[in-house]
Amino acid sequence: MANSINLKLTLDNSAHKHFRDDEFWKVIPAWKDVTREEFSDHMWQLKHSINKVDKAKAVLGDLCTEEFYQDMVDGQHKTPMNIRITPYIFALMDWNDPVNCPLRKQFLPIGSQFLEDHPYYKADSLHEDVDSPVPTLTHRYHDKVLFLPTTICPVYCSYCTRSRLIGGSTEAVEKETYGVNQAKMDAAFDYIRAHEQIEDVVISGGDAFMLTPKQITFIGENLLNIPHIRRLRFATKGVAIFPQKILSDHEWFNAFNAVHKKAREMGKQVVIHTHFSCPREITMFSKKAMERLFAEGITVRNQAVLQEGVNDNINDMVLLIKQMSYMNIQPYYVYIHDMVPGCEHFRTTIAESEALEKAVRGTTAGFNTPTFVCDAPGGGGKRHIASYEYYDRENGISVWTAPNVKPGEVFFYFDPIRKLSKEAQARWADPAQREAMIADAKKKAGF
Ligand code: SF4
């Protein structure tokens, strides 16, 4: 099997201490006169977000070729995720080489990037809907639930694992998008109240940045007042893609901080889980936003997704980890990409993820070294990347169990077929051989 990732560390030892602080947005023709003050304002960011190809074209002018604009239009026919990009992220894209830019890849789909989905992809690859006792809640782990009060985000990621729900319908995917719904929220709280083993609630979506200050207070206080709840994690990509909100939306910041302080007084935890994926997302805005959060004692952890051409090399991964550590963000997880639609071009192999984890380990302190994981398709939960029961590297089939999550069940993760040998690709093309290979891997794993 081809292992195409670069594992040779050549990073300058002090690279992580440099935070970009130039007026980078002025490269966009329509924003060449935008002042630092305007660009730092969260309302300006929201008002000028890019949510249509025409809007992108209008601000970029002749910075891109007609061929690239046409590629964007083609992307709209195929993408499961709509476009919504803050000017902050849009301006950080490499407009000299947008096709290969890691930020363009993550947030601005183009037709030429899409590959055929894997035969075993699923819209709900992690069985979040299957493991949902009441709408908006997933209860998989004994003491933890995932609560999804909203399906909107300030930026839509092309690699989103919840593309079946998030960000509104596209030509490729019909979805039911919702904002916060009081009846659903009450039902979720009733369920949590009735299950005393639950100590931990992840409030995700969608993105907690899209909850109003009132909603942050309502959700935070209601959950903290449940005696058996010990920990709340608000999941927001906002620190990475919209740091201006932390710095200038004081009403939102104060509401979140009040929930955090109330939790402290009660001996409980309220933290932020964020989502930086590559060093190009990090600037002095990120550092200042983190300084504000850190000054209040708010813990921030990061969950990145391993993506081809975005962060699947040692230099970018180590720089990402060290810059986050420098800003007091704890690098927590690096996920192998879920097997969801429209994302085949992002996926890497288990072997590549293992190799990268091995290369990263030892480059910084252990507590700042993320755990590389596979979220086992079918709802097995997060498993350490090297903890499979069996791995057929030739055919890209790994077999997993989750003894304390779903005892007795067996889960499979499949490497992208394009990364396998020609012979293995031919076997995958034949449904009968495909089934036989999977049965063989299961047997070799002892099941
Ligand atoms: S912020 Fe999270 S939920 Fe929203 S689009 Fe990105 S990955 Fe999906």
Coordinates of C-alpha atoms in Angstrom, one line a residue, residues 71-268:
D71 CA -14.8 24.8 -10.9
M72 CA -16.5 26.5 -7.9
V73 CA -19.8 26.5 -9.8
D74 CA -19.3 22.8 -10.6
G75 CA -18.6 22.2 -6.9
Q76 CA -22.1 23.5 -6.0
H77 CA -23.7 20.6 -8.0
K78 CA -21.8 18.0 -6.0
T79 CA -21.1 19.3 -2.5
P80 CA -23.1 18.0 0.5
M81 CA -22.1 21.3 2.4
N82 CA -23.2 24.8 1.5
I83 CA -20.6 27.6 1.4
R84 CA -20.4 29.9 4.4
I85 CA -16.9 31.4 5.1
T86 CA -16.0 34.3 7.3
P87 CA -13.9 37.0 5.6
Y88 CA -11.1 36.0 8.1
I89 CA -10.8 32.5 6.7
F90 CA -11.5 33.6 3.1
A91 CA -8.7 36.2 3.2
L92 CA -6.3 33.7 4.7
M93 CA -6.7 31.4 1.7
D94 CA -3.8 31.2 -0.8
W95 CA -5.2 33.1 -3.8
N96 CA -2.1 32.5 -5.8
D97 CA -2.8 28.7 -5.7
P98 CA -6.4 28.3 -4.5
V99 CA -6.7 24.7 -5.8
N100 CA -3.9 23.5 -3.4
C101 CA -4.6 25.8 -0.5
P102 CA -5.5 23.8 2.7
L103 CA -8.1 26.4 3.7
R104 CA -9.7 26.4 0.3
K105 CA -9.8 22.6 0.5
Q106 CA -11.6 22.7 3.8
F107 CA -14.2 25.4 3.2
L108 CA -14.7 26.1 -0.5
P109 CA -15.6 23.0 -2.5
I110 CA -14.7 22.8 -6.2
G111 CA -16.0 20.3 -8.7
S112 CA -12.6 18.9 -9.7
Q113 CA -11.9 17.7 -6.1
F114 CA -14.7 15.2 -5.7
L115 CA -14.0 11.5 -6.0
E116 CA -16.5 8.6 -6.0
D117 CA -17.6 7.7 -2.5
H118 CA -16.4 4.5 -0.9
P119 CA -18.9 1.6 -1.4
Y120 CA -19.4 1.5 2.4
Y121 CA -19.8 5.2 3.1
K122 CA -22.8 6.2 5.2
A123 CA -24.5 9.6 5.7
D124 CA -24.7 8.8 9.4
S125 CA -21.4 6.9 9.6
L126 CA -21.1 7.1 13.4
H127 CA -24.7 6.0 14.0
E128 CA -25.5 9.2 15.9
D129 CA -29.1 9.0 14.8
V130 CA -29.3 5.3 15.6
D131 CA -27.9 5.9 19.1
S132 CA -30.3 8.8 19.7
P133 CA -32.9 8.2 22.5
V134 CA -34.6 11.6 21.9
P135 CA -34.2 14.1 19.1
T136 CA -31.0 16.2 19.3
L137 CA -29.3 13.8 21.8
T138 CA -26.9 10.9 21.2
H139 CA -26.2 8.6 24.1
R140 CA -23.4 6.1 23.3
Y141 CA -20.9 6.2 26.1
H142 CA -22.2 5.3 29.6
D143 CA -21.6 8.6 31.3
K144 CA -21.6 11.1 28.3
V145 CA -24.2 12.5 25.9
L146 CA -23.8 14.6 22.7
F147 CA -26.4 17.4 22.5
L148 CA -27.0 19.1 19.2
P149 CA -29.3 22.1 19.8
T150 CA -28.6 23.8 16.4
T151 CA -27.6 22.8 12.9
I152 CA -26.0 26.1 11.9
C153 CA -22.4 27.2 12.0
P154 CA -20.5 30.5 11.2
V155 CA -18.4 28.5 8.7
Y156 CA -19.4 25.3 6.9
C157 CA -16.6 22.7 6.6
S158 CA -16.5 20.6 3.5
Y159 CA -15.4 17.7 5.6
C160 CA -18.3 17.9 8.1
T161 CA -19.2 14.5 9.6
R162 CA -22.8 15.7 10.1
S163 CA -23.3 16.9 6.5
R164 CA -26.6 15.0 6.6
L165 CA -27.8 17.7 9.1
I166 CA -25.7 20.8 9.0
G167 CA -26.0 24.0 7.0
G168 CA -29.1 23.5 4.8
S169 CA -29.9 21.4 1.7
T170 CA -27.6 21.4 -1.3
E171 CA -28.3 20.0 -4.8
A172 CA -26.7 16.7 -3.6
V173 CA -28.3 16.3 -0.1
E174 CA -31.7 17.2 1.3
K175 CA -31.6 18.0 5.0
E176 CA -33.8 19.3 7.7
T177 CA -32.0 22.3 9.2
Y178 CA -33.1 23.6 12.5
G179 CA -32.2 26.3 15.0
V180 CA -32.7 25.9 18.7
N181 CA -36.1 24.4 19.5
Q182 CA -37.5 24.7 23.0
A183 CA -39.6 21.5 23.0
K184 CA -36.6 19.4 21.7
M185 CA -34.4 21.0 24.3
D186 CA -36.8 20.3 27.1
A187 CA -37.0 16.7 26.1
A188 CA -33.2 16.4 26.0
F189 CA -32.9 17.9 29.5
D190 CA -35.6 15.5 30.8
Y191 CA -33.7 12.5 29.4
I192 CA -30.5 13.7 31.0
R193 CA -32.2 14.4 34.3
A194 CA -33.7 10.9 34.3
H195 CA -30.3 9.2 33.6
E196 CA -28.1 9.6 36.7
Q197 CA -25.1 7.9 35.1
I198 CA -24.7 10.9 32.7
E199 CA -21.9 13.3 34.0
D200 CA -20.7 14.8 30.8
V201 CA -22.6 16.8 28.1
V202 CA -21.0 17.9 24.8
I203 CA -23.0 20.8 23.4
S204 CA -22.3 20.8 19.7
G205 CA -24.3 21.0 16.5
G206 CA -23.8 23.1 14.6
D207 CA -21.6 25.4 16.4
A208 CA -22.1 26.9 19.9
F209 CA -21.0 30.3 18.4
M210 CA -24.4 30.4 16.8
L211 CA -26.2 30.2 20.2
T212 CA -27.4 33.5 21.4
P213 CA -26.1 34.8 24.8
K214 CA -29.6 33.9 26.3
Q215 CA -29.4 30.4 24.9
I216 CA -25.9 29.9 26.3
T217 CA -27.2 31.0 29.7
F218 CA -30.3 28.8 29.4
I219 CA -28.5 25.7 28.3
G220 CA -25.6 26.1 30.6
E221 CA -27.6 26.9 33.8
N222 CA -30.2 24.1 33.2
L223 CA -27.5 21.5 32.7
L224 CA -25.3 22.7 35.6
N225 CA -28.4 22.6 37.9
I226 CA -28.8 18.8 37.2
P227 CA -27.0 17.4 40.2
H228 CA -25.3 14.5 38.4
I229 CA -23.8 16.6 35.6
R230 CA -20.2 17.4 36.3
R231 CA -18.8 18.6 32.9
L232 CA -20.0 20.6 30.0
R233 CA -18.1 21.0 26.8
F234 CA -19.2 23.7 24.3
A235 CA -18.0 22.7 20.9
T236 CA -17.2 25.6 18.6
K237 CA -15.0 25.9 15.6
G238 CA -15.2 29.7 16.2
V239 CA -11.9 30.1 18.0
A240 CA -10.3 28.9 14.8
I241 CA -12.4 30.5 12.1
F242 CA -14.0 33.5 13.8
P243 CA -11.8 34.8 16.7
Q244 CA -13.2 38.3 16.2
K245 CA -16.3 37.1 18.1
I246 CA -14.3 36.2 21.2
L247 CA -12.6 39.6 21.0
S248 CA -15.6 41.9 20.2
D249 CA -18.9 40.2 20.9
H250 CA -18.8 41.1 24.6
E251 CA -22.4 40.0 25.3
W252 CA -21.7 36.5 24.1
F253 CA -18.4 36.3 25.8
N254 CA -19.8 37.5 29.1
A255 CA -22.7 35.0 28.9
F256 CA -20.3 32.1 28.3
N257 CA -17.9 33.3 31.0
A258 CA -20.8 33.6 33.5
V259 CA -21.7 29.9 32.9
H260 CA -18.1 29.0 33.2
K261 CA -17.7 30.9 36.5
K262 CA -21.0 29.4 37.9
A263 CA -19.6 25.9 37.1
R264 CA -16.4 26.7 39.0
E265 CA -18.4 27.8 42.0
M266 CA -20.3 24.5 41.9
G267 CA -17.1 22.5 41.6
K268 CA -17.9 21.6 37.9

